[in-house]
Amino acid sequence: MFLVTGANGQLGTALQSLLKDKAVYIDREELDLTDETAVKNYLAANPFDFIINCAAYTAVDRAEADEENAHKVNALAPLYLAKYGKRIIHISTDYVFDGTSCKPYNEDDTTHPVSVYGKTKREGEQNVLENADTAIVIRTAWLYSPHGGNFVKTMRKLGAEKESLNVVFDQVGTPTNAYDLAEAIVKALPQIKSGEKEIYHFTDEGICSWYDFAREIMEQSKLRCKVSPIESKDYPTPAHRPHYSVLNKAKIKQRFNLEIPHWKEGLVKCLKQF
């Protein structure tokens, strides 16, 4: 039996559709993951074969002014889950990198987060690897699904309301359908070896800018909204974002024998679910 935390989020919801009754699903209402005693007692009373930790503080801009809570959720909660659950898949982010590279990031490239969100997520990675007996950290990027708040839903909403939109073109990465990541996790689970401690990268295939992504969303959604490219400096945000955060997926594909769809295919699948 597995435990999925953050079960009502984008990835957690996708995992529910795949794992069904093979897992227990909890969100913050069922268990406060930032309360060490509560986590210890819960996992002592309910031992699991594996924990899949999808819980995270993902409000990137809000985290700049709310570092304490971001740290609790992104760094301390993974520590407690790893310490008392012992076997864990932990979801992390491309934001652990600064985005100054010009080639896709490998798992062993030096991390250098430039936001509170990125810093707390990196600490969460370290806590998991240091405290679990078996630990798989999966970094992903630009996650979206029909559930929760995300770029696809925002663009579709604005595209239906407005005649034109400006979207940054100088931030490059890879959109990732949460269901594609969920499928990869489910396929990897039975292949994980006891005592294995590794970091892997997973996104859909291909690369694009947020501008390219917005254009594709409008086109596939048959919305007439015009999308124009702007630079990040023309759309200032509290948190600094990496300009290039493409992740190299060769390691996870080889290790778990995965075939990963292109991001445009992932978008087609997502839009059919709306």
JSON list of C-alpha atoms in Angstrom, two decimals, residues 1-225:
[
{"chain": "A", "resi": 1, "resn": "MET", "atom": "CA", "xyz": [0.00, 0.00, 0.00]},
{"chain": "A", "resi": 2, "resn": "PHE", "atom": "CA", "xyz": [1.24, 3.47, -0.92]},
{"chain": "A", "resi": 3, "resn": "LEU", "atom": "CA", "xyz": [0.66, 6.87, 0.68]},
{"chain": "A", "resi": 4, "resn": "VAL", "atom": "CA", "xyz": [0.11, 9.87, -1.60]},
{"chain": "A", "resi": 5, "resn": "THR", "atom": "CA", "xyz": [0.47, 13.25, 0.10]},
{"chain": "A", "resi": 6, "resn": "GLY", "atom": "CA", "xyz": [-0.80, 16.45, -1.48]},
{"chain": "A", "resi": 7, "resn": "ALA", "atom": "CA", "xyz": [-3.48, 14.19, -2.94]},
{"chain": "A", "resi": 8, "resn": "ASN", "atom": "CA", "xyz": [-5.81, 17.00, -4.07]},
{"chain": "A", "resi": 9, "resn": "GLY", "atom": "CA", "xyz": [-3.16, 18.79, -6.13]},
{"chain": "A", "resi": 10, "resn": "GLN", "atom": "CA", "xyz": [-2.44, 18.33, -9.83]},
{"chain": "A", "resi": 11, "resn": "LEU", "atom": "CA", "xyz": [-0.10, 15.37, -9.51]},
{"chain": "A", "resi": 12, "resn": "GLY", "atom": "CA", "xyz": [-1.93, 13.83, -6.55]},
{"chain": "A", "resi": 13, "resn": "THR", "atom": "CA", "xyz": [-5.20, 13.86, -8.49]},
{"chain": "A", "resi": 14, "resn": "ALA", "atom": "CA", "xyz": [-3.49, 12.22, -11.47]},
{"chain": "A", "resi": 15, "resn": "LEU", "atom": "CA", "xyz": [-2.04, 9.52, -9.22]},
{"chain": "A", "resi": 16, "resn": "GLN", "atom": "CA", "xyz": [-5.48, 8.84, -7.74]},
{"chain": "A", "resi": 17, "resn": "SER", "atom": "CA", "xyz": [-6.79, 8.00, -11.20]},
{"chain": "A", "resi": 18, "resn": "LEU", "atom": "CA", "xyz": [-3.96, 5.50, -11.75]},
{"chain": "A", "resi": 19, "resn": "LEU", "atom": "CA", "xyz": [-3.32, 3.91, -8.35]},
{"chain": "A", "resi": 20, "resn": "LYS", "atom": "CA", "xyz": [-6.97, 3.84, -7.24]},
{"chain": "A", "resi": 21, "resn": "ASP", "atom": "CA", "xyz": [-7.31, 1.56, -4.18]},
{"chain": "A", "resi": 22, "resn": "LYS", "atom": "CA", "xyz": [-3.60, 0.70, -4.09]},
{"chain": "A", "resi": 23, "resn": "ALA", "atom": "CA", "xyz": [-2.92, 3.89, -2.14]},
{"chain": "A", "resi": 24, "resn": "VAL", "atom": "CA", "xyz": [-4.15, 6.04, 0.72]},
{"chain": "A", "resi": 25, "resn": "TYR", "atom": "CA", "xyz": [-4.61, 9.69, -0.22]},
{"chain": "A", "resi": 26, "resn": "ILE", "atom": "CA", "xyz": [-4.18, 12.54, 2.23]},
{"chain": "A", "resi": 27, "resn": "ASP", "atom": "CA", "xyz": [-4.08, 16.30, 2.04]},
{"chain": "A", "resi": 28, "resn": "ARG", "atom": "CA", "xyz": [-3.54, 18.99, 4.66]},
{"chain": "A", "resi": 29, "resn": "GLU", "atom": "CA", "xyz": [-7.04, 18.41, 6.08]},
{"chain": "A", "resi": 30, "resn": "GLU", "atom": "CA", "xyz": [-6.15, 14.82, 7.04]},
{"chain": "A", "resi": 31, "resn": "LEU", "atom": "CA", "xyz": [-2.58, 15.37, 8.29]},
{"chain": "A", "resi": 32, "resn": "ASP", "atom": "CA", "xyz": [-0.40, 18.41, 8.97]},
{"chain": "A", "resi": 33, "resn": "LEU", "atom": "CA", "xyz": [2.89, 17.33, 7.40]},
{"chain": "A", "resi": 34, "resn": "THR", "atom": "CA", "xyz": [4.71, 20.21, 9.11]},
{"chain": "A", "resi": 35, "resn": "ASP", "atom": "CA", "xyz": [3.90, 18.75, 12.55]},
{"chain": "A", "resi": 36, "resn": "GLU", "atom": "CA", "xyz": [6.67, 16.25, 13.26]},
{"chain": "A", "resi": 37, "resn": "THR", "atom": "CA", "xyz": [4.85, 14.46, 16.09]},
{"chain": "A", "resi": 38, "resn": "ALA", "atom": "CA", "xyz": [1.70, 14.09, 14.00]},
{"chain": "A", "resi": 39, "resn": "VAL", "atom": "CA", "xyz": [3.66, 12.65, 11.08]},
{"chain": "A", "resi": 40, "resn": "LYS", "atom": "CA", "xyz": [5.60, 10.28, 13.35]},
{"chain": "A", "resi": 41, "resn": "ASN", "atom": "CA", "xyz": [2.44, 8.97, 15.02]},
{"chain": "A", "resi": 42, "resn": "TYR", "atom": "CA", "xyz": [0.53, 8.61, 11.75]},
{"chain": "A", "resi": 43, "resn": "LEU", "atom": "CA", "xyz": [3.29, 6.63, 10.03]},
{"chain": "A", "resi": 44, "resn": "ALA", "atom": "CA", "xyz": [3.85, 4.46, 13.11]},
{"chain": "A", "resi": 45, "resn": "ALA", "atom": "CA", "xyz": [0.16, 3.53, 13.10]},
{"chain": "A", "resi": 46, "resn": "ASN", "atom": "CA", "xyz": [-0.03, 3.24, 9.28]},
{"chain": "A", "resi": 47, "resn": "PRO", "atom": "CA", "xyz": [3.11, 1.73, 7.73]},
{"chain": "A", "resi": 48, "resn": "PHE", "atom": "CA", "xyz": [3.33, 2.07, 3.93]},
{"chain": "A", "resi": 49, "resn": "ASP", "atom": "CA", "xyz": [5.44, 0.38, 1.26]},
{"chain": "A", "resi": 50, "resn": "PHE", "atom": "CA", "xyz": [6.21, 3.80, -0.23]},
{"chain": "A", "resi": 51, "resn": "ILE", "atom": "CA", "xyz": [5.30, 7.43, 0.28]},
{"chain": "A", "resi": 52, "resn": "ILE", "atom": "CA", "xyz": [4.82, 9.57, -2.83]},
{"chain": "A", "resi": 53, "resn": "ASN", "atom": "CA", "xyz": [5.20, 13.13, -1.61]},
{"chain": "A", "resi": 54, "resn": "CYS", "atom": "CA", "xyz": [3.35, 15.54, -3.92]},
{"chain": "A", "resi": 55, "resn": "ALA", "atom": "CA", "xyz": [2.71, 18.11, -1.18]},
{"chain": "A", "resi": 56, "resn": "ALA", "atom": "CA", "xyz": [4.44, 21.45, -1.75]},
{"chain": "A", "resi": 57, "resn": "TYR", "atom": "CA", "xyz": [4.21, 25.19, -1.24]},
{"chain": "A", "resi": 58, "resn": "THR", "atom": "CA", "xyz": [4.10, 26.16, -4.91]},
{"chain": "A", "resi": 59, "resn": "ALA", "atom": "CA", "xyz": [3.03, 29.83, -4.76]},
{"chain": "A", "resi": 60, "resn": "VAL", "atom": "CA", "xyz": [6.41, 31.01, -6.07]},
{"chain": "A", "resi": 61, "resn": "ASP", "atom": "CA", "xyz": [5.86, 34.75, -5.71]},
{"chain": "A", "resi": 62, "resn": "ARG", "atom": "CA", "xyz": [4.04, 34.55, -2.38]},
{"chain": "A", "resi": 63, "resn": "ALA", "atom": "CA", "xyz": [6.91, 32.49, -0.96]},
{"chain": "A", "resi": 64, "resn": "GLU", "atom": "CA", "xyz": [9.23, 35.51, -1.21]},
{"chain": "A", "resi": 65, "resn": "ALA", "atom": "CA", "xyz": [7.27, 37.17, 1.63]},
{"chain": "A", "resi": 66, "resn": "ASP", "atom": "CA", "xyz": [6.24, 33.93, 3.35]},
{"chain": "A", "resi": 67, "resn": "GLU", "atom": "CA", "xyz": [9.54, 32.11, 3.69]},
{"chain": "A", "resi": 68, "resn": "GLU", "atom": "CA", "xyz": [8.66, 30.52, 7.03]},
{"chain": "A", "resi": 69, "resn": "ASN", "atom": "CA", "xyz": [5.66, 28.62, 5.70]},
{"chain": "A", "resi": 70, "resn": "ALA", "atom": "CA", "xyz": [7.39, 27.75, 2.42]},
{"chain": "A", "resi": 71, "resn": "HIS", "atom": "CA", "xyz": [10.26, 26.29, 4.46]},
{"chain": "A", "resi": 72, "resn": "LYS", "atom": "CA", "xyz": [7.91, 24.28, 6.65]},
{"chain": "A", "resi": 73, "resn": "VAL", "atom": "CA", "xyz": [6.10, 22.69, 3.72]},
{"chain": "A", "resi": 74, "resn": "ASN", "atom": "CA", "xyz": [8.96, 22.32, 1.22]},
{"chain": "A", "resi": 75, "resn": "ALA", "atom": "CA", "xyz": [11.85, 21.48, 3.56]},
{"chain": "A", "resi": 76, "resn": "LEU", "atom": "CA", "xyz": [10.60, 20.24, 6.94]},
{"chain": "A", "resi": 77, "resn": "ALA", "atom": "CA", "xyz": [7.61, 18.15, 5.80]},
{"chain": "A", "resi": 78, "resn": "PRO", "atom": "CA", "xyz": [9.80, 16.06, 3.44]},
{"chain": "A", "resi": 79, "resn": "LEU", "atom": "CA", "xyz": [12.29, 15.63, 6.29]},
{"chain": "A", "resi": 80, "resn": "TYR", "atom": "CA", "xyz": [9.61, 14.17, 8.59]},
{"chain": "A", "resi": 81, "resn": "LEU", "atom": "CA", "xyz": [8.17, 11.93, 5.86]},
{"chain": "A", "resi": 82, "resn": "ALA", "atom": "CA", "xyz": [11.62, 10.60, 5.01]},
{"chain": "A", "resi": 83, "resn": "LYS", "atom": "CA", "xyz": [12.65, 10.17, 8.64]},
{"chain": "A", "resi": 84, "resn": "TYR", "atom": "CA", "xyz": [9.57, 8.20, 9.73]},
{"chain": "A", "resi": 85, "resn": "GLY", "atom": "CA", "xyz": [8.35, 6.74, 6.43]},
{"chain": "A", "resi": 86, "resn": "LYS", "atom": "CA", "xyz": [11.80, 5.56, 5.31]},
{"chain": "A", "resi": 87, "resn": "ARG", "atom": "CA", "xyz": [10.82, 4.85, 1.66]},
{"chain": "A", "resi": 88, "resn": "ILE", "atom": "CA", "xyz": [9.85, 7.88, -0.37]},
{"chain": "A", "resi": 89, "resn": "ILE", "atom": "CA", "xyz": [9.44, 9.35, -3.84]},
{"chain": "A", "resi": 90, "resn": "HIS", "atom": "CA", "xyz": [9.75, 13.11, -3.47]},
{"chain": "A", "resi": 91, "resn": "ILE", "atom": "CA", "xyz": [8.73, 15.58, -6.17]},
{"chain": "A", "resi": 92, "resn": "SER", "atom": "CA", "xyz": [11.03, 18.56, -6.70]},
{"chain": "A", "resi": 93, "resn": "THR", "atom": "CA", "xyz": [11.50, 21.29, -9.26]},
{"chain": "A", "resi": 94, "resn": "ASP", "atom": "CA", "xyz": [13.61, 22.90, -11.99]},
{"chain": "A", "resi": 95, "resn": "TYR", "atom": "CA", "xyz": [13.74, 25.98, -9.74]},
{"chain": "A", "resi": 96, "resn": "VAL", "atom": "CA", "xyz": [16.70, 24.45, -7.85]},
{"chain": "A", "resi": 97, "resn": "PHE", "atom": "CA", "xyz": [18.77, 25.74, -10.80]},
{"chain": "A", "resi": 98, "resn": "ASP", "atom": "CA", "xyz": [19.51, 29.40, -11.58]},
{"chain": "A", "resi": 99, "resn": "GLY", "atom": "CA", "xyz": [18.71, 29.12, -15.29]},
{"chain": "A", "resi": 100, "resn": "THR", "atom": "CA", "xyz": [22.04, 30.46, -16.57]},
{"chain": "A", "resi": 101, "resn": "SER", "atom": "CA", "xyz": [22.90, 27.25, -18.46]},
{"chain": "A", "resi": 102, "resn": "CYS", "atom": "CA", "xyz": [22.59, 26.95, -22.21]},
{"chain": "A", "resi": 103, "resn": "LYS", "atom": "CA", "xyz": [22.24, 23.15, -22.23]},
{"chain": "A", "resi": 104, "resn": "PRO", "atom": "CA", "xyz": [19.76, 20.84, -20.47]},
{"chain": "A", "resi": 105, "resn": "TYR", "atom": "CA", "xyz": [20.50, 20.33, -16.78]},
{"chain": "A", "resi": 106, "resn": "ASN", "atom": "CA", "xyz": [21.75, 16.94, -15.60]},
{"chain": "A", "resi": 107, "resn": "GLU", "atom": "CA", "xyz": [20.91, 15.56, -12.16]},
{"chain": "A", "resi": 108, "resn": "ASP", "atom": "CA", "xyz": [24.46, 16.11, -10.88]},
{"chain": "A", "resi": 109, "resn": "ASP", "atom": "CA", "xyz": [24.77, 19.71, -12.12]},
{"chain": "A", "resi": 110, "resn": "THR", "atom": "CA", "xyz": [25.37, 22.26, -9.37]},
{"chain": "A", "resi": 111, "resn": "THR", "atom": "CA", "xyz": [22.15, 23.67, -7.94]},
{"chain": "A", "resi": 112, "resn": "HIS", "atom": "CA", "xyz": [21.85, 27.39, -7.35]},
{"chain": "A", "resi": 113, "resn": "PRO", "atom": "CA", "xyz": [18.25, 28.45, -6.64]},
{"chain": "A", "resi": 114, "resn": "VAL", "atom": "CA", "xyz": [17.46, 32.15, -7.03]},
{"chain": "A", "resi": 115, "resn": "SER", "atom": "CA", "xyz": [14.10, 32.21, -5.23]},
{"chain": "A", "resi": 116, "resn": "VAL", "atom": "CA", "xyz": [12.76, 31.26, -1.80]},
{"chain": "A", "resi": 117, "resn": "TYR", "atom": "CA", "xyz": [10.70, 28.56, -3.47]},
{"chain": "A", "resi": 118, "resn": "GLY", "atom": "CA", "xyz": [13.76, 27.08, -5.15]},
{"chain": "A", "resi": 119, "resn": "LYS", "atom": "CA", "xyz": [15.87, 27.27, -1.99]},
{"chain": "A", "resi": 120, "resn": "THR", "atom": "CA", "xyz": [13.27, 25.54, 0.17]},
{"chain": "A", "resi": 121, "resn": "LYS", "atom": "CA", "xyz": [12.72, 22.84, -2.46]},
{"chain": "A", "resi": 122, "resn": "ARG", "atom": "CA", "xyz": [16.47, 22.18, -2.66]},
{"chain": "A", "resi": 123, "resn": "GLU", "atom": "CA", "xyz": [16.61, 21.82, 1.13]},
{"chain": "A", "resi": 124, "resn": "GLY", "atom": "CA", "xyz": [13.70, 19.38, 0.90]},
{"chain": "A", "resi": 125, "resn": "GLU", "atom": "CA", "xyz": [15.67, 17.28, -1.59]},
{"chain": "A", "resi": 126, "resn": "GLN", "atom": "CA", "xyz": [18.68, 17.18, 0.71]},
{"chain": "A", "resi": 127, "resn": "ASN", "atom": "CA", "xyz": [16.55, 16.26, 3.74]},
{"chain": "A", "resi": 128, "resn": "VAL", "atom": "CA", "xyz": [14.91, 13.37, 1.88]},
{"chain": "A", "resi": 129, "resn": "LEU", "atom": "CA", "xyz": [18.19, 11.94, 0.60]},
{"chain": "A", "resi": 130, "resn": "GLU", "atom": "CA", "xyz": [19.85, 12.22, 4.01]},
{"chain": "A", "resi": 131, "resn": "ASN", "atom": "CA", "xyz": [17.00, 10.81, 6.14]},
{"chain": "A", "resi": 132, "resn": "ALA", "atom": "CA", "xyz": [15.20, 8.11, 4.12]},
{"chain": "A", "resi": 133, "resn": "ASP", "atom": "CA", "xyz": [16.41, 4.54, 3.68]},
{"chain": "A", "resi": 134, "resn": "THR", "atom": "CA", "xyz": [15.22, 4.52, 0.07]},
{"chain": "A", "resi": 135, "resn": "ALA", "atom": "CA", "xyz": [14.77, 7.87, -1.67]},
{"chain": "A", "resi": 136, "resn": "ILE", "atom": "CA", "xyz": [13.89, 8.87, -5.22]},
{"chain": "A", "resi": 137, "resn": "VAL", "atom": "CA", "xyz": [13.81, 12.62, -5.92]},
{"chain": "A", "resi": 138, "resn": "ILE", "atom": "CA", "xyz": [12.11, 13.55, -9.20]},
{"chain": "A", "resi": 139, "resn": "ARG", "atom": "CA", "xyz": [12.58, 17.10, -10.45]},
{"chain": "A", "resi": 140, "resn": "THR", "atom": "CA", "xyz": [9.92, 18.26, -12.86]},
{"chain": "A", "resi": 141, "resn": "ALA", "atom": "CA", "xyz": [8.85, 21.55, -14.45]},
{"chain": "A", "resi": 142, "resn": "TRP", "atom": "CA", "xyz": [5.93, 23.59, -15.77]},
{"chain": "A", "resi": 143, "resn": "LEU", "atom": "CA", "xyz": [3.35, 21.13, -14.45]},
{"chain": "A", "resi": 144, "resn": "TYR", "atom": "CA", "xyz": [-0.27, 21.46, -15.55]},
{"chain": "A", "resi": 145, "resn": "SER", "atom": "CA", "xyz": [-3.50, 19.43, -15.59]},
{"chain": "A", "resi": 146, "resn": "PRO", "atom": "CA", "xyz": [-7.27, 20.00, -15.68]},
{"chain": "A", "resi": 147, "resn": "HIS", "atom": "CA", "xyz": [-7.14, 20.34, -11.87]},
{"chain": "A", "resi": 148, "resn": "GLY", "atom": "CA", "xyz": [-5.91, 23.18, -9.65]},
{"chain": "A", "resi": 149, "resn": "GLY", "atom": "CA", "xyz": [-4.38, 26.43, -10.77]},
{"chain": "A", "resi": 150, "resn": "ASN", "atom": "CA", "xyz": [-1.89, 26.34, -13.64]},
{"chain": "A", "resi": 151, "resn": "PHE", "atom": "CA", "xyz": [-0.76, 28.14, -16.79]},
{"chain": "A", "resi": 152, "resn": "VAL", "atom": "CA", "xyz": [-3.02, 26.20, -19.17]},
{"chain": "A", "resi": 153, "resn": "LYS", "atom": "CA", "xyz": [-6.17, 27.00, -17.22]},
{"chain": "A", "resi": 154, "resn": "THR", "atom": "CA", "xyz": [-5.14, 30.63, -16.81]},
{"chain": "A", "resi": 155, "resn": "MET", "atom": "CA", "xyz": [-4.42, 31.07, -20.53]},
{"chain": "A", "resi": 156, "resn": "ARG", "atom": "CA", "xyz": [-7.71, 29.44, -21.52]},
{"chain": "A", "resi": 157, "resn": "LYS", "atom": "CA", "xyz": [-9.62, 31.72, -19.17]},
{"chain": "A", "resi": 158, "resn": "LEU", "atom": "CA", "xyz": [-7.83, 34.88, -20.31]},
{"chain": "A", "resi": 159, "resn": "GLY", "atom": "CA", "xyz": [-7.95, 33.79, -23.94]},
{"chain": "A", "resi": 160, "resn": "ALA", "atom": "CA", "xyz": [-11.73, 33.57, -23.75]},
{"chain": "A", "resi": 161, "resn": "GLU", "atom": "CA", "xyz": [-12.01, 37.00, -22.10]},
{"chain": "A", "resi": 162, "resn": "LYS", "atom": "CA", "xyz": [-9.40, 39.10, -23.92]},
{"chain": "A", "resi": 163, "resn": "GLU", "atom": "CA", "xyz": [-8.49, 39.96, -27.49]},
{"chain": "A", "resi": 164, "resn": "SER", "atom": "CA", "xyz": [-4.75, 40.04, -26.80]},
{"chain": "A", "resi": 165, "resn": "LEU", "atom": "CA", "xyz": [-2.18, 38.95, -24.20]},
{"chain": "A", "resi": 166, "resn": "ASN", "atom": "CA", "xyz": [1.52, 39.56, -23.55]},
{"chain": "A", "resi": 167, "resn": "VAL", "atom": "CA", "xyz": [3.58, 36.53, -22.48]},
{"chain": "A", "resi": 168, "resn": "VAL", "atom": "CA", "xyz": [7.31, 36.28, -21.75]},
{"chain": "A", "resi": 169, "resn": "PHE", "atom": "CA", "xyz": [9.44, 34.66, -24.45]},
{"chain": "A", "resi": 170, "resn": "ASP", "atom": "CA", "xyz": [12.82, 34.66, -22.67]},
{"chain": "A", "resi": 171, "resn": "GLN", "atom": "CA", "xyz": [12.01, 31.92, -20.14]},
{"chain": "A", "resi": 172, "resn": "VAL", "atom": "CA", "xyz": [12.52, 28.52, -21.73]},
{"chain": "A", "resi": 173, "resn": "GLY", "atom": "CA", "xyz": [11.63, 25.09, -20.38]},
{"chain": "A", "resi": 174, "resn": "THR", "atom": "CA", "xyz": [9.25, 22.19, -20.95]},
{"chain": "A", "resi": 175, "resn": "PRO", "atom": "CA", "xyz": [5.52, 22.02, -20.16]},
{"chain": "A", "resi": 176, "resn": "THR", "atom": "CA", "xyz": [4.63, 18.76, -18.41]},
{"chain": "A", "resi": 177, "resn": "ASN", "atom": "CA", "xyz": [1.24, 17.09, -18.23]},
{"chain": "A", "resi": 178, "resn": "ALA", "atom": "CA", "xyz": [0.79, 15.90, -14.62]},
{"chain": "A", "resi": 179, "resn": "TYR", "atom": "CA", "xyz": [-0.71, 12.64, -15.93]},
{"chain": "A", "resi": 180, "resn": "ASP", "atom": "CA", "xyz": [2.49, 11.88, -17.89]},
{"chain": "A", "resi": 181, "resn": "LEU", "atom": "CA", "xyz": [4.52, 12.30, -14.70]},
{"chain": "A", "resi": 182, "resn": "ALA", "atom": "CA", "xyz": [2.03, 10.20, -12.72]},
{"chain": "A", "resi": 183, "resn": "GLU", "atom": "CA", "xyz": [2.31, 7.39, -15.28]},
{"chain": "A", "resi": 184, "resn": "ALA", "atom": "CA", "xyz": [6.11, 7.50, -15.03]},
{"chain": "A", "resi": 185, "resn": "ILE", "atom": "CA", "xyz": [5.96, 7.27, -11.22]},
{"chain": "A", "resi": 186, "resn": "VAL", "atom": "CA", "xyz": [3.60, 4.29, -11.34]},
{"chain": "A", "resi": 187, "resn": "LYS", "atom": "CA", "xyz": [5.86, 2.52, -13.83]},
{"chain": "A", "resi": 188, "resn": "ALA", "atom": "CA", "xyz": [8.97, 3.25, -11.74]},
{"chain": "A", "resi": 189, "resn": "LEU", "atom": "CA", "xyz": [7.55, 2.13, -8.38]},
{"chain": "A", "resi": 190, "resn": "PRO", "atom": "CA", "xyz": [8.04, -1.66, -8.77]},
{"chain": "A", "resi": 191, "resn": "GLN", "atom": "CA", "xyz": [11.53, -1.14, -10.21]},
{"chain": "A", "resi": 192, "resn": "ILE", "atom": "CA", "xyz": [12.97, 0.85, -7.28]},
{"chain": "A", "resi": 193, "resn": "LYS", "atom": "CA", "xyz": [15.59, -1.11, -5.36]},
{"chain": "A", "resi": 194, "resn": "SER", "atom": "CA", "xyz": [15.75, -1.10, -1.58]},
{"chain": "A", "resi": 195, "resn": "GLY", "atom": "CA", "xyz": [18.40, 1.36, -0.44]},
{"chain": "A", "resi": 196, "resn": "GLU", "atom": "CA", "xyz": [18.43, 3.24, -3.75]},
{"chain": "A", "resi": 197, "resn": "LYS", "atom": "CA", "xyz": [19.01, 6.98, -3.39]},
{"chain": "A", "resi": 198, "resn": "GLU", "atom": "CA", "xyz": [18.89, 8.91, -6.63]},
{"chain": "A", "resi": 199, "resn": "ILE", "atom": "CA", "xyz": [17.79, 12.17, -8.23]},
{"chain": "A", "resi": 200, "resn": "TYR", "atom": "CA", "xyz": [16.00, 11.97, -11.57]},
{"chain": "A", "resi": 201, "resn": "HIS", "atom": "CA", "xyz": [14.66, 14.55, -14.01]},
{"chain": "A", "resi": 202, "resn": "PHE", "atom": "CA", "xyz": [11.25, 14.19, -15.67]},
{"chain": "A", "resi": 203, "resn": "THR", "atom": "CA", "xyz": [9.35, 16.50, -17.98]},
{"chain": "A", "resi": 204, "resn": "ASP", "atom": "CA", "xyz": [7.61, 15.91, -21.26]},
{"chain": "A", "resi": 205, "resn": "GLU", "atom": "CA", "xyz": [9.86, 16.01, -24.33]},
{"chain": "A", "resi": 206, "resn": "GLY", "atom": "CA", "xyz": [10.78, 19.13, -26.31]},
{"chain": "A", "resi": 207, "resn": "ILE", "atom": "CA", "xyz": [11.37, 22.73, -25.27]},
{"chain": "A", "resi": 208, "resn": "CYS", "atom": "CA", "xyz": [9.55, 26.03, -25.66]},
{"chain": "A", "resi": 209, "resn": "SER", "atom": "CA", "xyz": [9.08, 29.45, -24.10]},
{"chain": "A", "resi": 210, "resn": "TRP", "atom": "CA", "xyz": [6.01, 30.49, -22.13]},
{"chain": "A", "resi": 211, "resn": "TYR", "atom": "CA", "xyz": [5.07, 32.54, -25.22]},
{"chain": "A", "resi": 212, "resn": "ASP", "atom": "CA", "xyz": [5.26, 29.46, -27.46]},
{"chain": "A", "resi": 213, "resn": "PHE", "atom": "CA", "xyz": [3.24, 27.49, -24.91]},
{"chain": "A", "resi": 214, "resn": "ALA", "atom": "CA", "xyz": [0.54, 30.18, -24.74]},
{"chain": "A", "resi": 215, "resn": "ARG", "atom": "CA", "xyz": [0.32, 30.29, -28.54]},
{"chain": "A", "resi": 216, "resn": "GLU", "atom": "CA", "xyz": [-0.16, 26.52, -28.68]},
{"chain": "A", "resi": 217, "resn": "ILE", "atom": "CA", "xyz": [-2.83, 26.61, -25.94]},
{"chain": "A", "resi": 218, "resn": "MET", "atom": "CA", "xyz": [-4.81, 29.24, -27.90]},
{"chain": "A", "resi": 219, "resn": "GLU", "atom": "CA", "xyz": [-4.47, 27.33, -31.15]},
{"chain": "A", "resi": 220, "resn": "GLN", "atom": "CA", "xyz": [-5.49, 23.96, -29.71]},
{"chain": "A", "resi": 221, "resn": "SER", "atom": "CA", "xyz": [-8.34, 25.57, -27.75]},
{"chain": "A", "resi": 222, "resn": "LYS", "atom": "CA", "xyz": [-9.51, 27.40, -30.91]},
{"chain": "A", "resi": 223, "resn": "LEU", "atom": "CA", "xyz": [-9.33, 30.77, -29.15]},
{"chain": "A", "resi": 224, "resn": "ARG", "atom": "CA", "xyz": [-8.77, 33.90, -31.24]},
{"chain": "A", "resi": 225, "resn": "CYS", "atom": "CA", "xyz": [-6.81, 35.77, -28.58]}
]
